[in-house]
Coordinates of N, CA and C in Angstrom, one line a residue:
X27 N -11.6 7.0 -12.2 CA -11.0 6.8 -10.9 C -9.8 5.9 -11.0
X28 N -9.0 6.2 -10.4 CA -8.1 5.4 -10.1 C -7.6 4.9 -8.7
X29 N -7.6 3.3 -8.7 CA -7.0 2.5 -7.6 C -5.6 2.1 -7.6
X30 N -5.0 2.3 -6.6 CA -3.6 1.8 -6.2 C -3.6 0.5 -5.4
X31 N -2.8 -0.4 -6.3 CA -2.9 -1.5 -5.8 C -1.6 -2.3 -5.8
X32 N -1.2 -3.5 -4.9 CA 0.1 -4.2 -4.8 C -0.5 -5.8 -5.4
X33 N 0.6 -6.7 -5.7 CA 0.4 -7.9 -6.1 C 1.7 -8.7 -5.8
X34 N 1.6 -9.7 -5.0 CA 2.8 -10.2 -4.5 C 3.4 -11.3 -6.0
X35 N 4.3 -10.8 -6.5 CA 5.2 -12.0 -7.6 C 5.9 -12.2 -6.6
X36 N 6.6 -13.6 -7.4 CA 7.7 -13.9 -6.9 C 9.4 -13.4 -6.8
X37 N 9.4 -13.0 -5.4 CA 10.4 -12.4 -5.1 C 10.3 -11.1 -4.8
X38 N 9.3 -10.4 -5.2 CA 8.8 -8.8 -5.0 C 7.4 -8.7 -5.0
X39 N 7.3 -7.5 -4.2 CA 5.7 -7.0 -4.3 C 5.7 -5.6 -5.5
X40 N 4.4 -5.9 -6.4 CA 4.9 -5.0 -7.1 C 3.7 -3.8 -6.8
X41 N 3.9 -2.4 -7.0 CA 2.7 -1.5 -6.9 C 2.1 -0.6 -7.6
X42 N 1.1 -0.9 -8.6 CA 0.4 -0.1 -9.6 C -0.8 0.5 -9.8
X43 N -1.3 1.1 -9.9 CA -2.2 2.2 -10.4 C -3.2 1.5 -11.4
X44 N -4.3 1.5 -11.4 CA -5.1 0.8 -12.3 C -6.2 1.7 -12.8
X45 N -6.8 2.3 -13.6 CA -8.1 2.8 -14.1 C -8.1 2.5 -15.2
X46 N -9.7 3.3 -15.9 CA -10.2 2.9 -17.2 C -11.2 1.9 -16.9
X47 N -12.1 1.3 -18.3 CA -13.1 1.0 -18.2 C -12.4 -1.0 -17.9
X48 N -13.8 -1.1 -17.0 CA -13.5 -2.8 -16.4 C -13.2 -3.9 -17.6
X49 N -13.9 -3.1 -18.8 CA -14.3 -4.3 -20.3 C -13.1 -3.6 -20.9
X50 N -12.2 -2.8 -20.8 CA -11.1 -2.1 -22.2 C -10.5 -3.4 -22.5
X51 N -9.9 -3.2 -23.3 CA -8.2 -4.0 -23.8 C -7.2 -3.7 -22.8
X52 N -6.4 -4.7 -22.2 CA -5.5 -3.7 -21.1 C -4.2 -2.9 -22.0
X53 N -4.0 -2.0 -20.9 CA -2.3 -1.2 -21.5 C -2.0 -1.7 -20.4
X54 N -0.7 -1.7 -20.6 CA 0.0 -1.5 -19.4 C 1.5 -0.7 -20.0
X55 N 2.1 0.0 -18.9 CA 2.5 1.6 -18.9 C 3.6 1.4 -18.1
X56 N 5.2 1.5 -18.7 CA 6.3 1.0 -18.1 C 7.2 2.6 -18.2
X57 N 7.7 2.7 -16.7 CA 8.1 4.0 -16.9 C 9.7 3.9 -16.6
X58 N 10.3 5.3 -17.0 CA 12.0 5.5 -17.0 C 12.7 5.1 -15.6
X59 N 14.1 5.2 -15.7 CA 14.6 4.7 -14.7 C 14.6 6.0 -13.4
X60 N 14.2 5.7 -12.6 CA 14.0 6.5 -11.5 C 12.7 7.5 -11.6
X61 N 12.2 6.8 -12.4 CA 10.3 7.2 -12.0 C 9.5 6.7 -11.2
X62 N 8.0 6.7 -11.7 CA 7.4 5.6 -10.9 C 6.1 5.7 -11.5
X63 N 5.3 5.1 -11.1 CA 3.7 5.0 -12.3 C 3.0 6.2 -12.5
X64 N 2.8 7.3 -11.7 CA 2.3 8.4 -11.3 C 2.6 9.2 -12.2
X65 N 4.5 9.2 -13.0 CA 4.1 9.7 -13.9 C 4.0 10.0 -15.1
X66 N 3.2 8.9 -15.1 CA 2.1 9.1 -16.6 C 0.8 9.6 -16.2
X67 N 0.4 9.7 -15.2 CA -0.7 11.1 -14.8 C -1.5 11.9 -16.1
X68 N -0.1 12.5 -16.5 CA -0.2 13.2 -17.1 C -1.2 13.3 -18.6
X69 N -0.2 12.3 -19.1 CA -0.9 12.0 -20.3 C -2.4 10.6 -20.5
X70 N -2.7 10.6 -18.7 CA -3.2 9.4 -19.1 C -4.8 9.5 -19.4
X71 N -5.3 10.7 -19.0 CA -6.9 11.0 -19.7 C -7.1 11.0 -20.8
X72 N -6.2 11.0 -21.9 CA -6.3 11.3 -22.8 C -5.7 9.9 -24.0
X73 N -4.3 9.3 -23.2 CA -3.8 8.5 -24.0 C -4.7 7.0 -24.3
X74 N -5.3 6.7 -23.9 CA -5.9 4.9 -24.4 C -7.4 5.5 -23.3
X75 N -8.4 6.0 -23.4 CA -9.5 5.7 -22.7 C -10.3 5.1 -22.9
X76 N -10.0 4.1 -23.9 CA -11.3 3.2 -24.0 C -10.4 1.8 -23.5
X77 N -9.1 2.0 -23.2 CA -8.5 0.6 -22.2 C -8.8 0.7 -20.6
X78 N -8.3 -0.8 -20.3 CA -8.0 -0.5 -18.8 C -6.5 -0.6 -18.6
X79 N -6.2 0.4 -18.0 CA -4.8 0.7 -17.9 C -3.7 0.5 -16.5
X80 N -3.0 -0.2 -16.6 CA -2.3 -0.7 -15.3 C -0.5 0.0 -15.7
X81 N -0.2 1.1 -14.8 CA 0.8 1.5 -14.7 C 1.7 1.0 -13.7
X82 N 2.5 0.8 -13.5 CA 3.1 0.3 -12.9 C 4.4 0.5 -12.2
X83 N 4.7 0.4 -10.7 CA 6.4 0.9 -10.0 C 7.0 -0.3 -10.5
X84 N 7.9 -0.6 -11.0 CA 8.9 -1.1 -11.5 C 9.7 -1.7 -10.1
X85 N 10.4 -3.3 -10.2 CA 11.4 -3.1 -8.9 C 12.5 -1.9 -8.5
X86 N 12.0 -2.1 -7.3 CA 13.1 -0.7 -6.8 C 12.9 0.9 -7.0
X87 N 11.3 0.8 -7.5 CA 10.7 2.0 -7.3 C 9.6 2.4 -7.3
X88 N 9.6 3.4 -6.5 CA 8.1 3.5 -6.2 C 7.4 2.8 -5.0
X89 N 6.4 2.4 -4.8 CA 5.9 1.9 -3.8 C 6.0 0.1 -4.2
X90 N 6.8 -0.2 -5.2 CA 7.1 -1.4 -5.0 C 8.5 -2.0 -4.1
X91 N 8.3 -3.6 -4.3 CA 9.7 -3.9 -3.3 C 10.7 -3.4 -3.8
X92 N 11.7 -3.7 -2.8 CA 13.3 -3.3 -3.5 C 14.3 -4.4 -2.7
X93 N 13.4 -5.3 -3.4 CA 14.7 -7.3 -3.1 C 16.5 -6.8 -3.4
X94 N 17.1 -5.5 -3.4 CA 17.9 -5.7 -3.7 C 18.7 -6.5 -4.9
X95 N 18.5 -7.0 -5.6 CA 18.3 -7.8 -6.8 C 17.6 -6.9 -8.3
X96 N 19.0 -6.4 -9.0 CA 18.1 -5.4 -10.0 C 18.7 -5.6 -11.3
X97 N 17.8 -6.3 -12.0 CA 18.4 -6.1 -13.7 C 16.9 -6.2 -14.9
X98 N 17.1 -5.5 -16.2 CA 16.2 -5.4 -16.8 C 15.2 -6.4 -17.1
X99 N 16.5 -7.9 -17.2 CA 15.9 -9.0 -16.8 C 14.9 -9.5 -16.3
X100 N 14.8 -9.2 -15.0 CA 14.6 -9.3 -13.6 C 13.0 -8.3 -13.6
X101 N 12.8 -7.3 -14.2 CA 12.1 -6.6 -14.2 C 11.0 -6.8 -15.4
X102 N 11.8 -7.6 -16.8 CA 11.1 -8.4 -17.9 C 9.8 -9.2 -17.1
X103 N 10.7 -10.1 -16.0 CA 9.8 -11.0 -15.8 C 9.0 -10.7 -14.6
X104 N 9.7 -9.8 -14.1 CA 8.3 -9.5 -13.4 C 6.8 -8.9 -13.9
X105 N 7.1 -8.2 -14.8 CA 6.0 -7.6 -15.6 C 5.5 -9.0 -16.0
X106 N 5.9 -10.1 -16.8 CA 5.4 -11.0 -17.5 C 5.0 -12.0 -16.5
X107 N 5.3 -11.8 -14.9 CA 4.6 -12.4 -13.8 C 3.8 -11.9 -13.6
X108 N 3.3 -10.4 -14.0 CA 2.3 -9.7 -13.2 C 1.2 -10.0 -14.2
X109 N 1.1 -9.9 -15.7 CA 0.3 -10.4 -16.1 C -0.3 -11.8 -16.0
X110 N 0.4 -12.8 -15.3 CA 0.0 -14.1 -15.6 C -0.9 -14.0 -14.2
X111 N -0.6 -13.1 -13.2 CA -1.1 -13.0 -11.7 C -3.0 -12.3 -12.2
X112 N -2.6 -11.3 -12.7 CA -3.9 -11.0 -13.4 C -4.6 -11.3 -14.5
X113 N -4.1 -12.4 -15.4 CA -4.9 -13.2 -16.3 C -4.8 -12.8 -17.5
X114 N -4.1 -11.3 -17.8 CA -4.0 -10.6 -18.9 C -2.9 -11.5 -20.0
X115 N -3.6 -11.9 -20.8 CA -3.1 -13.2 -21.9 C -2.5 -12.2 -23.1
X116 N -3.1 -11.2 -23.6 CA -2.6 -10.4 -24.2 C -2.8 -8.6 -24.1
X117 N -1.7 -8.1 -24.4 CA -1.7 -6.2 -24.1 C -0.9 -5.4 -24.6
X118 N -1.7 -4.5 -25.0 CA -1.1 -3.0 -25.5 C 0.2 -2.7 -24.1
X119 N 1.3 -1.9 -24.8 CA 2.4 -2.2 -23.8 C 3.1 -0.7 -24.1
X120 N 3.2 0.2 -23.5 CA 4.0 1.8 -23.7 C 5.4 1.8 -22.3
X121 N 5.8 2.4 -23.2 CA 7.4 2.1 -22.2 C 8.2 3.1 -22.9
X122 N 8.8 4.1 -21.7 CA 9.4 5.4 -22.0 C 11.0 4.8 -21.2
X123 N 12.3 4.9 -22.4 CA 13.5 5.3 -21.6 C 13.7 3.4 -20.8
X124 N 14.5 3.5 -20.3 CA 14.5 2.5 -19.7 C 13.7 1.3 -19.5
X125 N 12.2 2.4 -19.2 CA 11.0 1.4 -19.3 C 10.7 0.5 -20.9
X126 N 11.1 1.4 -21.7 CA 10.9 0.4 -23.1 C 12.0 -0.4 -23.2
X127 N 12.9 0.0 -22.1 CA 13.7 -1.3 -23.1 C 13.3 -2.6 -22.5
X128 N 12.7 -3.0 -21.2 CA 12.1 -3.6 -20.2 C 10.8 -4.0 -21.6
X129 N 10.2 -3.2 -22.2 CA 9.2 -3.7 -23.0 C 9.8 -4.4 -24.0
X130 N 10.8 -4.0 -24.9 CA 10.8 -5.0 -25.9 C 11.6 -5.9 -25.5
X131 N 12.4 -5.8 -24.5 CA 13.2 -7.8 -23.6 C 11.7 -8.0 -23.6
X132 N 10.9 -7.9 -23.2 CA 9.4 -8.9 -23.0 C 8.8 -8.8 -24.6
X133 N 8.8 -8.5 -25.3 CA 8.1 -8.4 -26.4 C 8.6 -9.0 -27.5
X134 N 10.0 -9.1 -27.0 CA 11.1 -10.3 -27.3 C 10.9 -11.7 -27.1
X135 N 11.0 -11.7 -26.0 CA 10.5 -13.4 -25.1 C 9.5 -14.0 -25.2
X136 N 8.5 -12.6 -25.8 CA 7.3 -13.7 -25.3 C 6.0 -12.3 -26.2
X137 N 6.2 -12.8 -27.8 CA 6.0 -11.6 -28.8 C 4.3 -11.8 -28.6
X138 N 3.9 -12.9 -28.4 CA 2.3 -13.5 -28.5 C 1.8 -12.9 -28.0
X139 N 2.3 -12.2 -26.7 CA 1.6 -11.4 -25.0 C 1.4 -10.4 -25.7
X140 N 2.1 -9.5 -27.0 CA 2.1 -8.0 -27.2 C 1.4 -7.8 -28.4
X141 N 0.1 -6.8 -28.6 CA -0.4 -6.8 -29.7 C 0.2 -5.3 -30.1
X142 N 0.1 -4.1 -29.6 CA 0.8 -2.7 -29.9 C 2.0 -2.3 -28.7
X143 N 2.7 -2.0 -29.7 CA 4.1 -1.6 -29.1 C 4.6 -0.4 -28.5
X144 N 4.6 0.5 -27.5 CA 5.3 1.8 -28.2 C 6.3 2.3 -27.2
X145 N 7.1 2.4 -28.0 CA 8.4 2.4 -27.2 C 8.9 4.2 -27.4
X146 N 9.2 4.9 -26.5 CA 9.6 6.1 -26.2 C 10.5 6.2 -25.8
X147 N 11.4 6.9 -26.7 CA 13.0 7.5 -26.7 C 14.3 6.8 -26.2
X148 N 13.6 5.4 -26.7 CA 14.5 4.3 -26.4 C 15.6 3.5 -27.9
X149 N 16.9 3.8 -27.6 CA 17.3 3.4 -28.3 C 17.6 1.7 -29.1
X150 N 18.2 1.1 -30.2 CA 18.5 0.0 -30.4 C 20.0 0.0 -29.3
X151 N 20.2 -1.0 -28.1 CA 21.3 -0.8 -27.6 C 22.8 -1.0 -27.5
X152 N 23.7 -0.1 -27.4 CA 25.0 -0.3 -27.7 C 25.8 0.1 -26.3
X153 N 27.1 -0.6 -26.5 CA 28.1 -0.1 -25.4 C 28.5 1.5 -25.4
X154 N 28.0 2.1 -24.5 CA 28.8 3.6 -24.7 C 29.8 3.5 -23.3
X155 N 30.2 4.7 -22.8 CA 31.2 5.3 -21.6 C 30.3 5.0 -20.8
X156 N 31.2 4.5 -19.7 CA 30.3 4.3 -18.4 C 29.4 5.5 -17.4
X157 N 28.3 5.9 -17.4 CA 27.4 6.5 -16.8 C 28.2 6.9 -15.5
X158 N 28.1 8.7 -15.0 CA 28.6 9.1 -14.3 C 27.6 9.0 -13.1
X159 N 27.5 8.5 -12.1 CA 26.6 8.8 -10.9 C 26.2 9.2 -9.9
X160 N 25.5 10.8 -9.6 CA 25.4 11.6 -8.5 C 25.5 10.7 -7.5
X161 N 26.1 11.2 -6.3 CA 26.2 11.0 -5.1 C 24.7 10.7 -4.4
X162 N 24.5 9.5 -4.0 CA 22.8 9.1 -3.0 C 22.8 10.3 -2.3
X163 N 21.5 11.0 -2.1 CA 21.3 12.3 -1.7 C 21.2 11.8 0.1
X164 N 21.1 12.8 1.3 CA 21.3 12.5 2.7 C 19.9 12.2 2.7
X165 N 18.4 12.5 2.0 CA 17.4 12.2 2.2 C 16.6 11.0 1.5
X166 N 15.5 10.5 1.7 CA 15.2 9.5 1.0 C 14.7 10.2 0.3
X167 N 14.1 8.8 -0.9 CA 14.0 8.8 -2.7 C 13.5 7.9 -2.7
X168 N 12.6 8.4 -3.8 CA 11.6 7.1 -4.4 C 12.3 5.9 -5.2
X169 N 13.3 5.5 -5.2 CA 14.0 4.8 -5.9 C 15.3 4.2 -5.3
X170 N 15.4 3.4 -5.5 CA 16.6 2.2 -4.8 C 18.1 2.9 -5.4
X171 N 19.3 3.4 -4.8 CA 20.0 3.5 -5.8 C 20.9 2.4 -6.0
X172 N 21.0 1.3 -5.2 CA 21.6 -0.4 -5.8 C 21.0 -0.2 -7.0
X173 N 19.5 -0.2 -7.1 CA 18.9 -0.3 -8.4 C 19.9 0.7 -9.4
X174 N 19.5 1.6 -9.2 CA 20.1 2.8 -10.4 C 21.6 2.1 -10.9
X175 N 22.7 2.1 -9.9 CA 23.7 1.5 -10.3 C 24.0 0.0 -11.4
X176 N 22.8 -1.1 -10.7 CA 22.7 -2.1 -11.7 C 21.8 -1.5 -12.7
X177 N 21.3 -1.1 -12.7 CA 20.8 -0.4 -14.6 C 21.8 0.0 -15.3
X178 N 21.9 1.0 -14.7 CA 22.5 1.7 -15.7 C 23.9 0.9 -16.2
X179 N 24.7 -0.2 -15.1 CA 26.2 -1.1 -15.7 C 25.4 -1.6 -17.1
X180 N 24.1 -2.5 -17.1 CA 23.6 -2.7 -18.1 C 23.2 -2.1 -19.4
X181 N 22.6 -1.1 -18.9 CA 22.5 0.1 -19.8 C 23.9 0.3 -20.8
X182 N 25.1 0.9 -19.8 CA 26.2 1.1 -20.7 C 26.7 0.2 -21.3
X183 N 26.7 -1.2 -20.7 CA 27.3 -2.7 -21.6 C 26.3 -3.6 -21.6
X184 N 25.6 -3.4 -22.7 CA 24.2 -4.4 -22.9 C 24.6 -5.5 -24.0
X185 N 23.7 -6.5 -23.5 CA 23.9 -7.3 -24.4 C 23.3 -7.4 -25.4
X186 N 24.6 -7.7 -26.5 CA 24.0 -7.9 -28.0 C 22.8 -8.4 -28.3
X187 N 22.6 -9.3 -27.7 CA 21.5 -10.3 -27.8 C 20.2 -9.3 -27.9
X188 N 20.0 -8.5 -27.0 CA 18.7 -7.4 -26.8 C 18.8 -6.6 -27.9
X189 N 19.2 -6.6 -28.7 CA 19.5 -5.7 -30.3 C 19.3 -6.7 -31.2
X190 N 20.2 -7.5 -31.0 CA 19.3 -8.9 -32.0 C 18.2 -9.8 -32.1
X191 N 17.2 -9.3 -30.9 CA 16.3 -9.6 -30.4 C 15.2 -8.9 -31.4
X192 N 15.7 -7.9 -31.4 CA 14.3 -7.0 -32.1 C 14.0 -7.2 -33.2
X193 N 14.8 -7.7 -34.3 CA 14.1 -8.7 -35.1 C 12.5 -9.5 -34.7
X194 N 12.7 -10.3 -33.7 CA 12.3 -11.2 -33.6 C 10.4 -10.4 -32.8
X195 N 10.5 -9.3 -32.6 CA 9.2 -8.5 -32.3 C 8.4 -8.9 -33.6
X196 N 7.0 -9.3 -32.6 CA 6.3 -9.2 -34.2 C 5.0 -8.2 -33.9
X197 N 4.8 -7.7 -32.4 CA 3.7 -6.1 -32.3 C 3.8 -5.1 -33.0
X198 N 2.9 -4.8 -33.4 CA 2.5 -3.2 -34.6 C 3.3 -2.4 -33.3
X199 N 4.5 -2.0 -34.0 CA 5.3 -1.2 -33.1 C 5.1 0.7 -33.7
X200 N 5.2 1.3 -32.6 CA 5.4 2.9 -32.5 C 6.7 3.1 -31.9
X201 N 7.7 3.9 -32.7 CA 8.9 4.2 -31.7 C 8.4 5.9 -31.7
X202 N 8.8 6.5 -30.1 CA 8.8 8.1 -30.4 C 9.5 8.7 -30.2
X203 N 10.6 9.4 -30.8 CA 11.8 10.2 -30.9 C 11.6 11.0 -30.1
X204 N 12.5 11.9 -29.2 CA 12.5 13.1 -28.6 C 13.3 14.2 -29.3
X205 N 13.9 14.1 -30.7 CA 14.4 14.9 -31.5 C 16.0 15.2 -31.0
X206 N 16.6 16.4 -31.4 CA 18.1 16.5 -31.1 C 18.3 17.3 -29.9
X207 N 17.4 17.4 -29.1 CA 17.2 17.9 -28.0 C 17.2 17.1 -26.7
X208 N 17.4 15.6 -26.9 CA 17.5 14.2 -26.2 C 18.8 14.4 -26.4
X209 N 19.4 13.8 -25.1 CA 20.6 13.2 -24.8 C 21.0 12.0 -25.4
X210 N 19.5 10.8 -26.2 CA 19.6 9.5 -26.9 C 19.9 9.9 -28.1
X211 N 21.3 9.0 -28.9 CA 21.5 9.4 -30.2 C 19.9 8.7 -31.1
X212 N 19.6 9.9 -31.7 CA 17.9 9.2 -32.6 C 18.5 8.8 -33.7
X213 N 20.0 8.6 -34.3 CA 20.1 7.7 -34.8 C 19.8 6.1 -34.5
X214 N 20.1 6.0 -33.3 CA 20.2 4.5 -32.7 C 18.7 4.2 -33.0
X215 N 17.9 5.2 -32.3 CA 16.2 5.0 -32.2 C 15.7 4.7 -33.7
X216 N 16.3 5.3 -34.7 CA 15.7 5.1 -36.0 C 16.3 4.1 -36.8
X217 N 17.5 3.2 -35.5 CA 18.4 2.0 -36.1 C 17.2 0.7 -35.7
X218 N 16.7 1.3 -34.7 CA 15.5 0.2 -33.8 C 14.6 0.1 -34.3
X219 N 13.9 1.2 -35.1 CA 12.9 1.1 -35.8 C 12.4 0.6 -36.9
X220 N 14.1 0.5 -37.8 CA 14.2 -0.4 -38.7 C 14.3 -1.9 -38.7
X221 N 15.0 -2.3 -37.2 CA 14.9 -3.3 -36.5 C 13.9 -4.4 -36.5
X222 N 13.3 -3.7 -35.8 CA 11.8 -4.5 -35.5 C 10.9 -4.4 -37.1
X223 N 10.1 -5.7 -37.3 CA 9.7 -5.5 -38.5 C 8.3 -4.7 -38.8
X224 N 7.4 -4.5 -38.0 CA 6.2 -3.4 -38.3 C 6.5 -2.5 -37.3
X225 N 7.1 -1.6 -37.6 CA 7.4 -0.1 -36.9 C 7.5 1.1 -37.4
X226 N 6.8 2.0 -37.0 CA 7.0 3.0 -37.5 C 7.4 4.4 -36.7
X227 N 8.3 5.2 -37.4 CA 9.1 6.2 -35.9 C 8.5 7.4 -36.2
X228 N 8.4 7.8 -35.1 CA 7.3 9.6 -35.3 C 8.8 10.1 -34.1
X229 N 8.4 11.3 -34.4 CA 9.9 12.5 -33.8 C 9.0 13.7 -32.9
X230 N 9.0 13.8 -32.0 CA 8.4 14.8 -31.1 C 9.4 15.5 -30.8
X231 N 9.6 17.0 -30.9 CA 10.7 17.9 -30.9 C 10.2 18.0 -29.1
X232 N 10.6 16.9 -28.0 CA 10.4 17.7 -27.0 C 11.5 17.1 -26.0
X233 N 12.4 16.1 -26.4 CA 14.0 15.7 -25.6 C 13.6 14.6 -24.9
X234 N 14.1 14.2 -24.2 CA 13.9 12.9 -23.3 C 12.8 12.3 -23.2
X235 N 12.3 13.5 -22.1 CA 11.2 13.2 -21.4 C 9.7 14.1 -22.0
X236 N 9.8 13.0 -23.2 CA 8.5 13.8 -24.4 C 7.3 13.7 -24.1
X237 N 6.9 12.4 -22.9 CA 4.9 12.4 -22.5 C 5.0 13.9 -21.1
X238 N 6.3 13.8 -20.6 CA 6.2 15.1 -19.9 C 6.4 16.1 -20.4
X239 N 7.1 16.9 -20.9 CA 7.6 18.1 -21.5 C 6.4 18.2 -23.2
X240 N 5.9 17.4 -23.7 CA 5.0 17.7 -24.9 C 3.7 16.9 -24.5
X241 N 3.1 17.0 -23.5 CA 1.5 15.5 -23.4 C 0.7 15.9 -24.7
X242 N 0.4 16.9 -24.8 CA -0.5 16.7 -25.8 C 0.1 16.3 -27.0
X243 N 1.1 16.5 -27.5 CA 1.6 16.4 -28.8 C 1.9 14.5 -28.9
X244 N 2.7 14.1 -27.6 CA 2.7 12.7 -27.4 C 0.8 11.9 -27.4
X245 N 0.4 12.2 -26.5 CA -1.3 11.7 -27.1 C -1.6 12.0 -28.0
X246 N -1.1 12.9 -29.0 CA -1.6 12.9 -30.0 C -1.2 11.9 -31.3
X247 N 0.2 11.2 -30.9 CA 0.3 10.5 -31.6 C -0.1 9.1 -31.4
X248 N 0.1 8.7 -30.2 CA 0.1 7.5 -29.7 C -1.1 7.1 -29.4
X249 N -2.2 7.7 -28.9 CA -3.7 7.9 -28.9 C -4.5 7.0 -30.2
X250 N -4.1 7.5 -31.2 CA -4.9 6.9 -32.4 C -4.1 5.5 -32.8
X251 N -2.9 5.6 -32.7 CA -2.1 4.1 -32.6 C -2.5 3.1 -31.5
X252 N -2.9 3.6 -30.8 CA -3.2 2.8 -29.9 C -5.1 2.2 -29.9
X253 N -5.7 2.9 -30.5 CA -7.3 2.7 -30.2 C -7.5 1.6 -31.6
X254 N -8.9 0.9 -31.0 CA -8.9 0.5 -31.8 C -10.4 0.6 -32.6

């Protein structure tokens, strides 16, 4: 079963999804930009069931707040507030796109909190062209687009420092490719992988968005890296 639940941090309320067994190891489950915890749905019977698993809306999406106020930063620490709110001292940590890069700034800052890593189709980051941005649609959306806009400035001009950071990971890392079918150069991803010092990169031929477009092939990898 799963419960939906809110937790007031500072400055935002945030809103996640919790199942799995009461005694697991926690995960917790960080999703892309303009998702929301729901979905990982998909892959979640199957990916960690012997954890308790806490997915999570991210600021500015989903059924959490949207303080107006949005950077990866910002969203580091709220995750690393939401663990201190629920006691979770140490955790298994999956982050797809955006959401991983939110995992390794935390896994960066504060490497002791993270025992398995796994970061999905997330590159090591560089300056590219500035991100083109559909027009806010006339209806509402699960997602802030102040938010989208301050991501993504970051996204295109990140700081060095988050690349030089990854050295400094020390979680048994999983990186997972979406092959040349992704819009992320998998050079960069397999620049990351070398990066971080226990990492190892697996390639799922399924493009971006690999726990959706391939679930089983993704639990199949990440499943056994993850259990213990």
């Amino acid at each position: 079963m799963t419960d939906v639940r809110t937790v007031d941090l500072p400055g935002v309320t945030l809103a996640y999804r919790e199942s799995g067994p009461a005694g697991g190891p926690p995960l917790v489950l960080l999703h892309a930009l303009g998702e929301r915890a729901a979905d990982w749905d998909v892959v979640l019977p199957g990916l960690a069931p012997g954890h308790r698993v806490f997915a999570l809306d991210l600021r500015g999406h989903g059924d959490s707040g949207r303080p107006g106020s949005y950077s990866l930063q910002a969203m580091r620490d709220d995750v690393l507030a939401f663990l201190d709110v629920l006691g979770l001292e140490r955790v298994d940590l999956v982050g797809h796109s955006m959401g991983g890069a939110v995992a390794f700034l935390l896994a960066q800052a504060e490497p002791e909190r993270i025992d398995r890593l796994v970061l999905e189709d997330i590159p090591a980051l560089y300056p590219r062209p500035a991100s083109a941005l559909p027009d806010e649609p006339d209806g509402s959306v699960h997602f802030d687009w102040t938010m989208v806009r301050a991501v993504r400035a970051q996204l295109d001009d990140p700081d060095p420092a988050w690349r030089e950071g990854l050295t400094r990971i020390t979680a048994r890392t999983l990186a997972v490719a979406g092959g040349p079918a992704s819009h992320i150069p998998q050079e960069r991803i397999a620049e990351l992988a070398r990066l971080i010092p226990d990492c190892r990169l697996v390639t799922v031929e399924a493009g971006h968005l690999v726990h959706g477009a391939r679930p089983g092939e993704f639990v199949a990898v990440v499943a056994p890296f993850l259990a213990r």
